[in-house]
Short mmCIF file of C-alpha atoms in Angstrom, two decimals:
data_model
loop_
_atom_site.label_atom_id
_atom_site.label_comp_id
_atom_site.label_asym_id
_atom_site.label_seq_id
_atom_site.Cartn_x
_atom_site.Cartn_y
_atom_site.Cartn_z
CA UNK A 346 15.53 3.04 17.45
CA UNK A 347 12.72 3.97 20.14
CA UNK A 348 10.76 6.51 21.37
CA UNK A 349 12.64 7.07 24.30
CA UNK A 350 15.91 7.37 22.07
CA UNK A 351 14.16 10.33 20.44
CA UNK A 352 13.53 11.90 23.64
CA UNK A 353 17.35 12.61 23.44
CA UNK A 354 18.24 13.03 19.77
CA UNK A 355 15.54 14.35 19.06
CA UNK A 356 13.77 13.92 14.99
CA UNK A 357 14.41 16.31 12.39
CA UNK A 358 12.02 16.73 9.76
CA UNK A 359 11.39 18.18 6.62
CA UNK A 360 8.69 18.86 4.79
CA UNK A 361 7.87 19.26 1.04
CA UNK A 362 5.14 20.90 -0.35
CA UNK A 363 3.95 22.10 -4.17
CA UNK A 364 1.07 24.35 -4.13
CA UNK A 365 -1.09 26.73 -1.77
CA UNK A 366 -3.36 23.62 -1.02
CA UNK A 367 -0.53 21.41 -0.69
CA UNK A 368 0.81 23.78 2.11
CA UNK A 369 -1.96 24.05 3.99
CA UNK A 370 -2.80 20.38 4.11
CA UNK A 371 1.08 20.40 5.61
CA UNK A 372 0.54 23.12 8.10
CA UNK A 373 -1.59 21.23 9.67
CA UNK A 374 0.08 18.08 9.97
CA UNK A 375 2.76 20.03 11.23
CA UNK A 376 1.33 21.96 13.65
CA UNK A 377 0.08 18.37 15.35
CA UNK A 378 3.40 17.48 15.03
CA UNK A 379 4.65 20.57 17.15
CA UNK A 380 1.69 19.50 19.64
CA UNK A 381 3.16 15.88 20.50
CA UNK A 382 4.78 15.28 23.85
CA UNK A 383 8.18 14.91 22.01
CA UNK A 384 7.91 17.24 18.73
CA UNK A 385 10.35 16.88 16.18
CA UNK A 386 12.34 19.62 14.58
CA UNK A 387 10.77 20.79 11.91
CA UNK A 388 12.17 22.31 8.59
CA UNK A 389 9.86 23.51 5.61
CA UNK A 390 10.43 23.63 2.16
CA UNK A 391 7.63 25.03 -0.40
CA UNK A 392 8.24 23.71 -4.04
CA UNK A 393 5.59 25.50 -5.52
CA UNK A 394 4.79 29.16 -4.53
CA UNK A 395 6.62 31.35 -1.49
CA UNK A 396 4.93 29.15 0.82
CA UNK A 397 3.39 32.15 2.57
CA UNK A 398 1.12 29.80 4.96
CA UNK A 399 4.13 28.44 6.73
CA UNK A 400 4.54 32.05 8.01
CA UNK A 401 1.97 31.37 10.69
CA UNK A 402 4.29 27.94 11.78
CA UNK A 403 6.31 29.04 14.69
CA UNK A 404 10.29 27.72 14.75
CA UNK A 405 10.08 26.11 11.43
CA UNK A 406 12.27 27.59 8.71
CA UNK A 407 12.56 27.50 5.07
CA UNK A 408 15.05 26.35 3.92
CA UNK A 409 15.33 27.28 0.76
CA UNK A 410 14.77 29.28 -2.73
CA UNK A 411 11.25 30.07 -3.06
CA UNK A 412 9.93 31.82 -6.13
CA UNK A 413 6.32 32.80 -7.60
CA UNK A 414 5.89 31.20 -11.13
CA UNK A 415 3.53 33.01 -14.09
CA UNK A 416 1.04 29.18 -13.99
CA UNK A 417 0.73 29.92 -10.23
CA UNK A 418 0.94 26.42 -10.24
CA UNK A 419 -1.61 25.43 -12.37
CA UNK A 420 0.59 23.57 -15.25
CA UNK A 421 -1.30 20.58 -15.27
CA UNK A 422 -4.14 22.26 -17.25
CA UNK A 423 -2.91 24.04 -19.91
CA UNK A 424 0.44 23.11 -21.41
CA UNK A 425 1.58 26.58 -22.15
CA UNK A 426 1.01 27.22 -18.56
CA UNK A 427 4.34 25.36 -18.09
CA UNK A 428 6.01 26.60 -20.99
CA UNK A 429 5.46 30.27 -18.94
CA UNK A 430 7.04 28.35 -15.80
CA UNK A 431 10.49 27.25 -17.86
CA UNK A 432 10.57 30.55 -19.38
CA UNK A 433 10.31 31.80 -15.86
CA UNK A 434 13.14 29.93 -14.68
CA UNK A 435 11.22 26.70 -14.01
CA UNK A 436 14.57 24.31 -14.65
CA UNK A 437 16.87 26.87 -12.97
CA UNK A 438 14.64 26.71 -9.77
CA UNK A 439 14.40 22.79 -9.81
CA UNK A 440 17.67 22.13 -9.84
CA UNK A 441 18.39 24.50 -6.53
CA UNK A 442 15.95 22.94 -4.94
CA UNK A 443 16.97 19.26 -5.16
CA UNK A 444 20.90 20.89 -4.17
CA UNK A 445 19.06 22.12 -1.62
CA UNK A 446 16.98 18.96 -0.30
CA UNK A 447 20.70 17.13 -0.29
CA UNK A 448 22.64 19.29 1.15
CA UNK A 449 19.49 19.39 4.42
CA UNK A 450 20.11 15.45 4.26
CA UNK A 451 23.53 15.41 4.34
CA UNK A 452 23.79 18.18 7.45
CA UNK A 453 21.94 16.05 9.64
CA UNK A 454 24.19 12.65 9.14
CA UNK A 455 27.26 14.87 9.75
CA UNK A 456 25.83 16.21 12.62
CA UNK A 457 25.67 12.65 13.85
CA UNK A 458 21.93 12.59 13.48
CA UNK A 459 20.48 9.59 11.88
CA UNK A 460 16.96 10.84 12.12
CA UNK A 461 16.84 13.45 9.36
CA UNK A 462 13.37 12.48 7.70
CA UNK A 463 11.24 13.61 4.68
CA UNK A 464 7.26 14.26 4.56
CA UNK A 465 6.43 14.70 1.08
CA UNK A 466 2.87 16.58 0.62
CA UNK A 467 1.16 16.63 -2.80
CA UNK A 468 2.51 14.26 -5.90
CA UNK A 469 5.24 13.09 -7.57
CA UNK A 470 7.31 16.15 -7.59
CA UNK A 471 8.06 15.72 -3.72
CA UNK A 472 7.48 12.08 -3.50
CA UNK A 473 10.64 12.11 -6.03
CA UNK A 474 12.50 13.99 -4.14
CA UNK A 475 11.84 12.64 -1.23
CA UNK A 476 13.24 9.14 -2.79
CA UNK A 477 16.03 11.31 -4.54
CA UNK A 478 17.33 12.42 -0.83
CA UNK A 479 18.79 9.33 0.76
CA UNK A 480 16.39 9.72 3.90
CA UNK A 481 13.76 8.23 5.20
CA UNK A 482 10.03 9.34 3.81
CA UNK A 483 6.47 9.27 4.12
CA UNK A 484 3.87 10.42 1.50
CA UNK A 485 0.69 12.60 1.96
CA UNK A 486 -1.12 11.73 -1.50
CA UNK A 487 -3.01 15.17 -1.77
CA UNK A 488 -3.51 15.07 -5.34
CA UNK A 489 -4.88 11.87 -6.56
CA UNK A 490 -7.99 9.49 -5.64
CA UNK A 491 -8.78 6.16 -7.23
CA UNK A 492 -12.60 8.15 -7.50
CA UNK A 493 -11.51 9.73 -10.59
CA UNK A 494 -10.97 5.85 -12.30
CA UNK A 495 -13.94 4.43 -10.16
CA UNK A 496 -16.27 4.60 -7.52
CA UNK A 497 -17.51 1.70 -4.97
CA UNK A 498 -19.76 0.04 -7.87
CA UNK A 499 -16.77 -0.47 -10.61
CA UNK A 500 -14.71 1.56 -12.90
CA UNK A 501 -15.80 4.84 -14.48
CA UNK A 502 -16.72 6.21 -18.05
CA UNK A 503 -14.14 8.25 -19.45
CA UNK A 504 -15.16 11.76 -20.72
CA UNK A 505 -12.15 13.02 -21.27
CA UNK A 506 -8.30 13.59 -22.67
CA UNK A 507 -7.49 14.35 -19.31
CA UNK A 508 -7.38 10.59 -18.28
CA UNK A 509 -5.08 9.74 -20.91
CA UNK A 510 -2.36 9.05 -18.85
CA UNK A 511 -4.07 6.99 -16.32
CA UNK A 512 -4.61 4.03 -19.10
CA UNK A 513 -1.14 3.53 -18.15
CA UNK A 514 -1.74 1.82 -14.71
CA UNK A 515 -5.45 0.12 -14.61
CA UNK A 516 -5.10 -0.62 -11.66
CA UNK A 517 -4.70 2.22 -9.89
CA UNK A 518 -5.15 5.90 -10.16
CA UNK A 519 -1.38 6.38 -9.02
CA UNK A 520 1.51 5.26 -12.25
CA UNK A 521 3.57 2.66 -11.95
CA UNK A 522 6.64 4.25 -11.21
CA UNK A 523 4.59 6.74 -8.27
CA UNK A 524 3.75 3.25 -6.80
CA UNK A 525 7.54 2.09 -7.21
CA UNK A 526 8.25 5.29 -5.16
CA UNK A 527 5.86 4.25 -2.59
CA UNK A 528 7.03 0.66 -2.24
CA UNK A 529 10.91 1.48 -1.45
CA UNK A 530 12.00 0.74 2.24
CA UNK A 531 12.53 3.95 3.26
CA UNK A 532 9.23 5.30 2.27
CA UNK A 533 7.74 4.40 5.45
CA UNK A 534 3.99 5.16 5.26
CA UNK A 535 1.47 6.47 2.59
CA UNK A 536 -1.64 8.37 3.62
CA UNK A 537 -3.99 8.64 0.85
CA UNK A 538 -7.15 10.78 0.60
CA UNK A 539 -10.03 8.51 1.02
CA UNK A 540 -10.74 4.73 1.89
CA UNK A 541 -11.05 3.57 -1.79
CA UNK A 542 -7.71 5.31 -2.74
CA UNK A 543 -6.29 3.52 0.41
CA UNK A 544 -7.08 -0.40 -0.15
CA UNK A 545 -6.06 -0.04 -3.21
CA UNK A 546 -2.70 0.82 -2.69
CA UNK A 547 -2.78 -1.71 0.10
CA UNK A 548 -3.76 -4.61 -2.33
CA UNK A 549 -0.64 -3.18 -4.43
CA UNK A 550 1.94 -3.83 -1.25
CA UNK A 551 2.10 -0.02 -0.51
CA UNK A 552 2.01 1.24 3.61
CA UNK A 553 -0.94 2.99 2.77
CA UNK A 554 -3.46 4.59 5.23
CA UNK A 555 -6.66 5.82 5.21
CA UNK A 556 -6.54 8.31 8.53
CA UNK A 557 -8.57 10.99 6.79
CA UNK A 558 -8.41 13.88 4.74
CA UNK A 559 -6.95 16.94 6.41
CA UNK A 560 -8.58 19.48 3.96
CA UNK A 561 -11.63 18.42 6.61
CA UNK A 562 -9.99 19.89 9.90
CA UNK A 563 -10.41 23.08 11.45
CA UNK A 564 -13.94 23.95 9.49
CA UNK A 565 -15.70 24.31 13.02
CA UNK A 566 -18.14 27.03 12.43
CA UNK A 567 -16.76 30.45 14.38
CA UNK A 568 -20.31 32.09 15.36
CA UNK A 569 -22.73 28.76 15.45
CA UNK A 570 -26.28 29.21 14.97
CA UNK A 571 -28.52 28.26 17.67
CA UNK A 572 -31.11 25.82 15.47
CA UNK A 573 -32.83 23.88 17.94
CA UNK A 574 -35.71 24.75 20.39
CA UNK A 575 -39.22 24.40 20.31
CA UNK A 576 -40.39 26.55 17.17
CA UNK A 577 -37.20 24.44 15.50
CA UNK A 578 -39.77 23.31 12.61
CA UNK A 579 -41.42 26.40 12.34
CA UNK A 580 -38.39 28.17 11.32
CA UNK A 581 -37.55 26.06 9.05
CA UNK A 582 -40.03 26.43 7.01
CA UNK A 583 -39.75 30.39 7.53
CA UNK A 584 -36.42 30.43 6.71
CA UNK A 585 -34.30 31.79 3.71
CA UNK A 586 -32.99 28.94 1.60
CA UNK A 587 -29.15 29.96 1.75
CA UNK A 588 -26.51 29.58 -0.90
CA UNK A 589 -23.21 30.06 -0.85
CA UNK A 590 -21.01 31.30 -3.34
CA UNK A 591 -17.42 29.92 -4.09
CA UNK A 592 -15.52 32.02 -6.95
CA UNK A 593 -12.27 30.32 -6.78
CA UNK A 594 -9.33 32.48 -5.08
CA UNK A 595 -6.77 33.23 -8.13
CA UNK A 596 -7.09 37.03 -9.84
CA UNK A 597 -8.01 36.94 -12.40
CA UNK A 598 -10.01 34.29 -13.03
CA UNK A 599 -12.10 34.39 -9.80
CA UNK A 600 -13.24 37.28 -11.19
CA UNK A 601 -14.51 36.34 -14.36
CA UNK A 602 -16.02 33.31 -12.28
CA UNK A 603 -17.78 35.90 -10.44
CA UNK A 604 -19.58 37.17 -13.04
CA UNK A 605 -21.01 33.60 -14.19
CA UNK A 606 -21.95 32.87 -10.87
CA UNK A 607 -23.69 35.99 -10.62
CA UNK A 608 -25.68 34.94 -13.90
CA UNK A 609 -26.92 31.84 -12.33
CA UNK A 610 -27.87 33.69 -9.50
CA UNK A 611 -30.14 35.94 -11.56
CA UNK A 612 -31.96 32.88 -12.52
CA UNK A 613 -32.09 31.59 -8.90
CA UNK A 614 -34.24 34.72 -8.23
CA UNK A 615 -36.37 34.59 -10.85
CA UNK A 616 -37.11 30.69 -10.45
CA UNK A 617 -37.89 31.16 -6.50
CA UNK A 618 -39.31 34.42 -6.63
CA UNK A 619 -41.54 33.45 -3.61
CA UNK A 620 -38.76 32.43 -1.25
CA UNK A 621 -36.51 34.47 0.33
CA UNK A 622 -33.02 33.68 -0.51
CA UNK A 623 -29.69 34.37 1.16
CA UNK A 624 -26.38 34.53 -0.98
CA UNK A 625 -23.22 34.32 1.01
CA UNK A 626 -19.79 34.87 -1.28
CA UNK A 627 -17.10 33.73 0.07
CA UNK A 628 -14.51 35.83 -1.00
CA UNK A 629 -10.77 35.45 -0.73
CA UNK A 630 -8.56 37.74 0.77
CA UNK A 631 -6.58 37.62 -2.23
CA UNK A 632 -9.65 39.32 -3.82
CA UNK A 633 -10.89 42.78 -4.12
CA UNK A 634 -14.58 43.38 -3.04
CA UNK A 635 -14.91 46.24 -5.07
CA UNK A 636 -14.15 44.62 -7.85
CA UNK A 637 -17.08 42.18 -7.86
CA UNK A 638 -19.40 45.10 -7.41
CA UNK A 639 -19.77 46.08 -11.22
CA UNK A 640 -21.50 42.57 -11.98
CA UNK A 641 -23.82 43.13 -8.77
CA UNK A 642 -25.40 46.23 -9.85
CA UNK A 643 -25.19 45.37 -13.58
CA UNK A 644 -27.67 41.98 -12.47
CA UNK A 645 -29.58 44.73 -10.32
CA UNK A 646 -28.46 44.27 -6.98
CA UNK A 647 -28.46 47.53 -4.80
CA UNK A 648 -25.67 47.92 -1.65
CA UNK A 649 -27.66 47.89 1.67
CA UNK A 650 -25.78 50.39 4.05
CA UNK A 651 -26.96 48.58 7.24
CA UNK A 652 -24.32 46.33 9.39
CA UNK A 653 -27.03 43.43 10.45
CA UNK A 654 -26.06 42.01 13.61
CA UNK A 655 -29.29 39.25 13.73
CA UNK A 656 -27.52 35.94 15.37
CA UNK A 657 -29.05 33.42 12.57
CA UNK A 658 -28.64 34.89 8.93
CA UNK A 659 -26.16 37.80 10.49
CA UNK A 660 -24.13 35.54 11.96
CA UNK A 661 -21.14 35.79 9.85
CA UNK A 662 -21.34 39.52 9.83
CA UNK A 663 -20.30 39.76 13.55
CA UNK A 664 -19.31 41.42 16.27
CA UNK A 665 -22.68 43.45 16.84
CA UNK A 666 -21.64 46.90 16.82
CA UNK A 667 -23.43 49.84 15.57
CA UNK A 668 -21.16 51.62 12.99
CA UNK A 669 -18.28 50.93 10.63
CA UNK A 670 -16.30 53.27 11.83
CA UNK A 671 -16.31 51.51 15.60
CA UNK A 672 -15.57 48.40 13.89
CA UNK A 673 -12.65 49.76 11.84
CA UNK A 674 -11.16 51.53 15.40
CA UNK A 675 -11.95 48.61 17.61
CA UNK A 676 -10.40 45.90 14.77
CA UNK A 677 -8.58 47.91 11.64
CA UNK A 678 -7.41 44.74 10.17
CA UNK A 679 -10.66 43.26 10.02
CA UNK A 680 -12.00 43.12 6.41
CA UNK A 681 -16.31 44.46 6.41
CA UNK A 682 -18.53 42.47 4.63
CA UNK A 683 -20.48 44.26 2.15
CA UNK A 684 -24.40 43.41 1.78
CA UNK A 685 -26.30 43.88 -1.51
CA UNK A 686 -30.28 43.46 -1.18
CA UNK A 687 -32.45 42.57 -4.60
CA UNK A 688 -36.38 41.47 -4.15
CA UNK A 689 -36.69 38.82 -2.12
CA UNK A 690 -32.53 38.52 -1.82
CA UNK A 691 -29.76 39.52 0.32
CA UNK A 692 -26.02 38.79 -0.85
CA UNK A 693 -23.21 38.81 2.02
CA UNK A 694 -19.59 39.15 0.75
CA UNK A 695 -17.25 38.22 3.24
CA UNK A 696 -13.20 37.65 3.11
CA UNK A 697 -13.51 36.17 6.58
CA UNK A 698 -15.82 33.68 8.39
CA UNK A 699 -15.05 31.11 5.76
CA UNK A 700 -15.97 28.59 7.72
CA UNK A 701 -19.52 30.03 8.47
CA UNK A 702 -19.98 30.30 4.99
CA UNK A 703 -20.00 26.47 4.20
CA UNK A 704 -21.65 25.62 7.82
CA UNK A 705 -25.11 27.69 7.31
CA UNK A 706 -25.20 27.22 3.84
CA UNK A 707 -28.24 24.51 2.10
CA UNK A 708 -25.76 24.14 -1.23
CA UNK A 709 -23.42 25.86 -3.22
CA UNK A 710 -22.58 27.45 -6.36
CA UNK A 711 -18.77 26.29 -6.55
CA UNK A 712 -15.89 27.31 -9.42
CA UNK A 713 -12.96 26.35 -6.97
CA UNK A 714 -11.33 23.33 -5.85
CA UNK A 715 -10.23 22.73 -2.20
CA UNK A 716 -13.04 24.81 -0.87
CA UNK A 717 -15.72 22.92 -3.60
CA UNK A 718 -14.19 19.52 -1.81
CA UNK A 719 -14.75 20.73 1.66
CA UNK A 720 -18.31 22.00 1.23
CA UNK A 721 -19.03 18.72 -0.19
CA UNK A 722 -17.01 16.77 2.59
CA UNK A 723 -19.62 18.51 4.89
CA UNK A 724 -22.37 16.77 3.03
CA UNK A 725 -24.15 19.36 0.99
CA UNK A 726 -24.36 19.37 -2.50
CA UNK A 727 -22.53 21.88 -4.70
CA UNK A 728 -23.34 23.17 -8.75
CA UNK A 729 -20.41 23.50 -10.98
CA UNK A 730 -19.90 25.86 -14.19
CA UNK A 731 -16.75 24.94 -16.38
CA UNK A 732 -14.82 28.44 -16.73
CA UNK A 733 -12.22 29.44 -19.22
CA UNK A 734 -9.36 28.64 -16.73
CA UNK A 735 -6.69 28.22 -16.06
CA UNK A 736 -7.53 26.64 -13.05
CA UNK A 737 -11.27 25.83 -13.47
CA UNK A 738 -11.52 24.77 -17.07
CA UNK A 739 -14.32 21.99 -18.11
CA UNK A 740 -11.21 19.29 -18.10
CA UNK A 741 -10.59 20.32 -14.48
CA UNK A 742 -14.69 20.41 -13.66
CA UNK A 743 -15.01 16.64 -15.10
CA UNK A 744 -12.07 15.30 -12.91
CA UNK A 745 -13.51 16.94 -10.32
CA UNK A 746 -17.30 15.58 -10.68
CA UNK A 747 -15.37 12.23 -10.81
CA UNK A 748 -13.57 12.99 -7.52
CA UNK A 749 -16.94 14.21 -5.66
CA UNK A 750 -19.47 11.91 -7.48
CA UNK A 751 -23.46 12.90 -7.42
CA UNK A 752 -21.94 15.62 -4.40
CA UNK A 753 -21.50 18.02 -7.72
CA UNK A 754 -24.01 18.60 -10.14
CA UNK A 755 -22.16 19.99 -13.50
CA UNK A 756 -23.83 22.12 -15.77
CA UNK A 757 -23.01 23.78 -18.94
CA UNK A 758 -24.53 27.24 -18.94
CA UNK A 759 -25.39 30.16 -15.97
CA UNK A 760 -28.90 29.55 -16.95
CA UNK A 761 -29.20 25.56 -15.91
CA UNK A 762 -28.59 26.77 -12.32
CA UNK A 763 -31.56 27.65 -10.85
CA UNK A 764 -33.38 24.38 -12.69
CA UNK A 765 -30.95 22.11 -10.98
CA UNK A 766 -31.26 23.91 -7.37
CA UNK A 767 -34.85 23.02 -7.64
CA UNK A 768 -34.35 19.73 -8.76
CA UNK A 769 -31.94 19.00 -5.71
CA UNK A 770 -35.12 20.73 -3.31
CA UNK A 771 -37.31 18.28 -4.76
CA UNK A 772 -35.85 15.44 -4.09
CA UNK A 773 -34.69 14.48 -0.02
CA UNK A 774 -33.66 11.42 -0.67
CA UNK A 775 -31.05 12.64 -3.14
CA UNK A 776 -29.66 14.94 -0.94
CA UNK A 777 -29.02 12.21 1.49
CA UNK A 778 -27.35 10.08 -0.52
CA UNK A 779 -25.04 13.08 -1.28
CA UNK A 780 -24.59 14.02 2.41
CA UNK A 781 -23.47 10.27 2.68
CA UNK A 782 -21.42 10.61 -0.16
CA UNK A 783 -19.86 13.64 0.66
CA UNK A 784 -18.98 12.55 4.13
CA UNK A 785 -17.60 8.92 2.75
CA UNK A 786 -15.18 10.49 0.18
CA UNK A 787 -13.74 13.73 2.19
CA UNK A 788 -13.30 11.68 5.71
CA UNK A 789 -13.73 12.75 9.18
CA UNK A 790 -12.40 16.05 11.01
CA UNK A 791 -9.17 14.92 12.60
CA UNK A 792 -7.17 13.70 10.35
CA UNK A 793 -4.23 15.70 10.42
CA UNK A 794 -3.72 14.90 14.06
CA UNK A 795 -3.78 11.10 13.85
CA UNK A 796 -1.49 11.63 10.77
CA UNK A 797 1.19 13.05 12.76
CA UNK A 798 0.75 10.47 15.51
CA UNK A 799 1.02 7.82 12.72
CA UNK A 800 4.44 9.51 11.52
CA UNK A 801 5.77 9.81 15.26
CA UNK A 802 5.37 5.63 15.37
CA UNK A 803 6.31 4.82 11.76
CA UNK A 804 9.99 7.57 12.36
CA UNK A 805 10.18 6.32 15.68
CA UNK A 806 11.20 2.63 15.09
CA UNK A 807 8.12 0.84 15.01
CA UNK A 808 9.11 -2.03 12.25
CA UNK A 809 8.99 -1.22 8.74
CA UNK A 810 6.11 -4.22 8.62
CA UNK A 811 4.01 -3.10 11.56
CA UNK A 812 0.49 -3.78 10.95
CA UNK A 813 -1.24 -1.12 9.02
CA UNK A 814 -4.39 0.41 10.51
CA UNK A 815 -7.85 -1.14 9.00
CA UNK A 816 -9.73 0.89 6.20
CA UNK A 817 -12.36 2.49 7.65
#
């Protein structure tokens, strides 16, 4: 089958996701897909969740049951988590959805169209039922990296229970029957989430490709900061050393990652009471802002009523306008920062400009996991405190120092913070090597686009053993 046969038939594709990272790795395959000169029809299917980011995807419908369950997806780290899930009609849910899946696949062959295809996003939940469909299938391994078994210099220490399962398959982060999924005809291509992860599927006789990590597109700041010009150096030096602030996005454990955080900070303040120091929180919009404001003033901080509209450390706090009030009339969706001064310290907490909020940061204080990953993939350096869960549990913190490397500094306690900031300042050729290192392991921007280009050839009848791209 060609391209040009497309042009009249036209792909149909589906796509299965199982989580709110998962989804929005997806989206933006998908919206590349839409882009292409000959889009394919696209269907959506959220395994995990309601799938609410596939709201902003124009002509692409769910197809089926969604529902909310108690883990909020998290089973993986605590197995009560899932027991909540089946008690929640976990099995009940499952089994609609695979109906579901077949019934999609078998609509498009009696339509008379041949092209019905599956793009499973995230791990072996939709990669199985992707194989479990009949139909063709690609694979976007969100979840695992051969980083958390080894790094470019060998194979890793083990720390914890957590890796239990992966003494399974030594040779390779993914199980041997997740690489028998990937190795069946009709799964057509694998995109994994990093060069390592990628030849080593290749050496295995999976289609894998390393095209990038999409969890990297789309972080463009929105108000640059104008840094060069001819007192460049001189404002350097002048400069507040910035941190930002990364609580994790699930109520209510963001919360009570809040309130660590803002114990470290506390240190921070003491340690470099000479500096002046900018804290940027990047806040969900899941979150309430008011809630976070009992730590604050407990820790001393003070709410500054002023709106600062300076272009460098104000950036994020834009449009420059002189009152609340004409912000809330001109833009009543928009979401106001809220500024807390203390010493030498100002704190920013923001629910938009996310992107901002990584960009003019120097390093991070992190408790979360896709936005951790793409603060490091801009090569900074981030500081990690094991919380009580479920999500960001020490077991979750030690996978993820594996998946990041020297990008994340763990530490045990609030207090260890500030020591290890000024450790990190001390020491430029460290942070270089984790700039490199972050930039190695997360990828290039672009990924999501030359993923969907890559699907267009593999569904459009290039051969099954085309030649796969080179790792990068």
């Amino acid at each position: 089958m060609t391209i040009e046969f497309l042009r009249e038939l036209g792909l149909k594709l589906l796509c299965l996701s199982n989580g709110h990272g998962e989804d929005a790795i997806a989206l933006r395959i998908l919206r590349e897909l839409q882009q292409h000169p000959h889009p394919p029809e696209l269907a959506v299917f959220p395994l995990v969740g309601e799938g609410q980011a596939f709201a902003q995807l124009e002509n692409a419908r769910i197809i089926g049951p969604v529902q909310r369950m108690p883990s909020g997806g998290f089973i993986y780290m605590d197995g009560r988590e899932f027991l909540r899930d089946v008690k929640g009609g976990l099995i009940q849910l499952t089994i609609a959805q695979f109906k579901t899946i077949r019934a999609w696949v078998r609509s498009q062959q009696q339509s008379g169209n041949q092209d019905g295809v599956i793009l499973a996003c995230g791990d072996i939940v939709p990669l199985l039922f992707a194989w479990l469909s009949g139909a063709p299938y690609a694979f976007v391994g969100t979840a695992k990296s051969e980083y958390y078994l080894r790094d470019e210099e060998g194979p890793l220490a083990r720390k914890s229970r957590a890796f239990g399962w992966w003494g399974w398959s030594p040779r390779s982060v993914y199980l041997p029957w997740e690489r028998w999924l990937m190795t069946r005809s009709r799964c057509r291509a694998v995109f994994a989430r990093d060069a390592l992860t990628a030849e080593t599927l290749q050496k295995l006789g999976i289609p894998a490709y390393n095209l990038g990590n999409p969890m990297m597109d789309g972080l463009e700041p929105e108000n640059p900061a104008g840094f060069y010009g001819p007192d460049a150096e001189f404002r350097e030096m002048e400069r507040s050393l910035v941190i930002t602030l990364l609580p994790g996005s699930r109520a209510p454990e963001a919360y009570a990652n809040w309130l660590l955080i803002v114990e470290a900070v506390a240190g921070i303040l003491s340690l470099f009471a000479d500096r002046k120091l900018l804290f940027f929180g990047a806040i969900s919009p899941e979150l309430n802002l008011e809630a976070l404001r009992p730590s604050l003033e407990f820790f001393g901080w003070r709410q500054d009523g002023e709106i600062r509209t300076q272009r460098r450390e104000g950036s994020i706090l834009r449009p420059p306008v002189s009152s609340a009030q004409e912000i809330r009339k001109e833009s009543p969706n928009l979401l106001l920062p809220l500024t807390f001064v203390q010493r030498n310290a100002t704190m920013i907490l923001t629910q938009q400009s996310f992107n901002d909020c990584l960009y003019e940061a120097d390093l991070a204080i992190a408790m979360a996991g896709t936005a951790t990953e793409q603060f490091v993939g801009l090569g900074k350096p981030a500081i990690a405190i094991p919380g009580n869960g479920p999500q960001f549990t020490p077991a979750f913190a030690e996978a993820q120092s594996r998946l990041l490397g020297p990008s994340l500094i763990l530490v045990k306690h609030p207090a260890e913070v500030a020591a290890a900031v000024q450790s990190l300042l001390r020491d430029p050729d460290r942070l270089q090597l984790i700039a490199e290192n972050g930039w190695r392991r997360m990828g290039e921007p672009g990924a999501a686009a030359r993923i969907a280009e890559c699907l267009i050839q593999r569904f459009g009848g290039e051969s099954s053993n085309s030649q796969l791209p080179p790792i990068h």
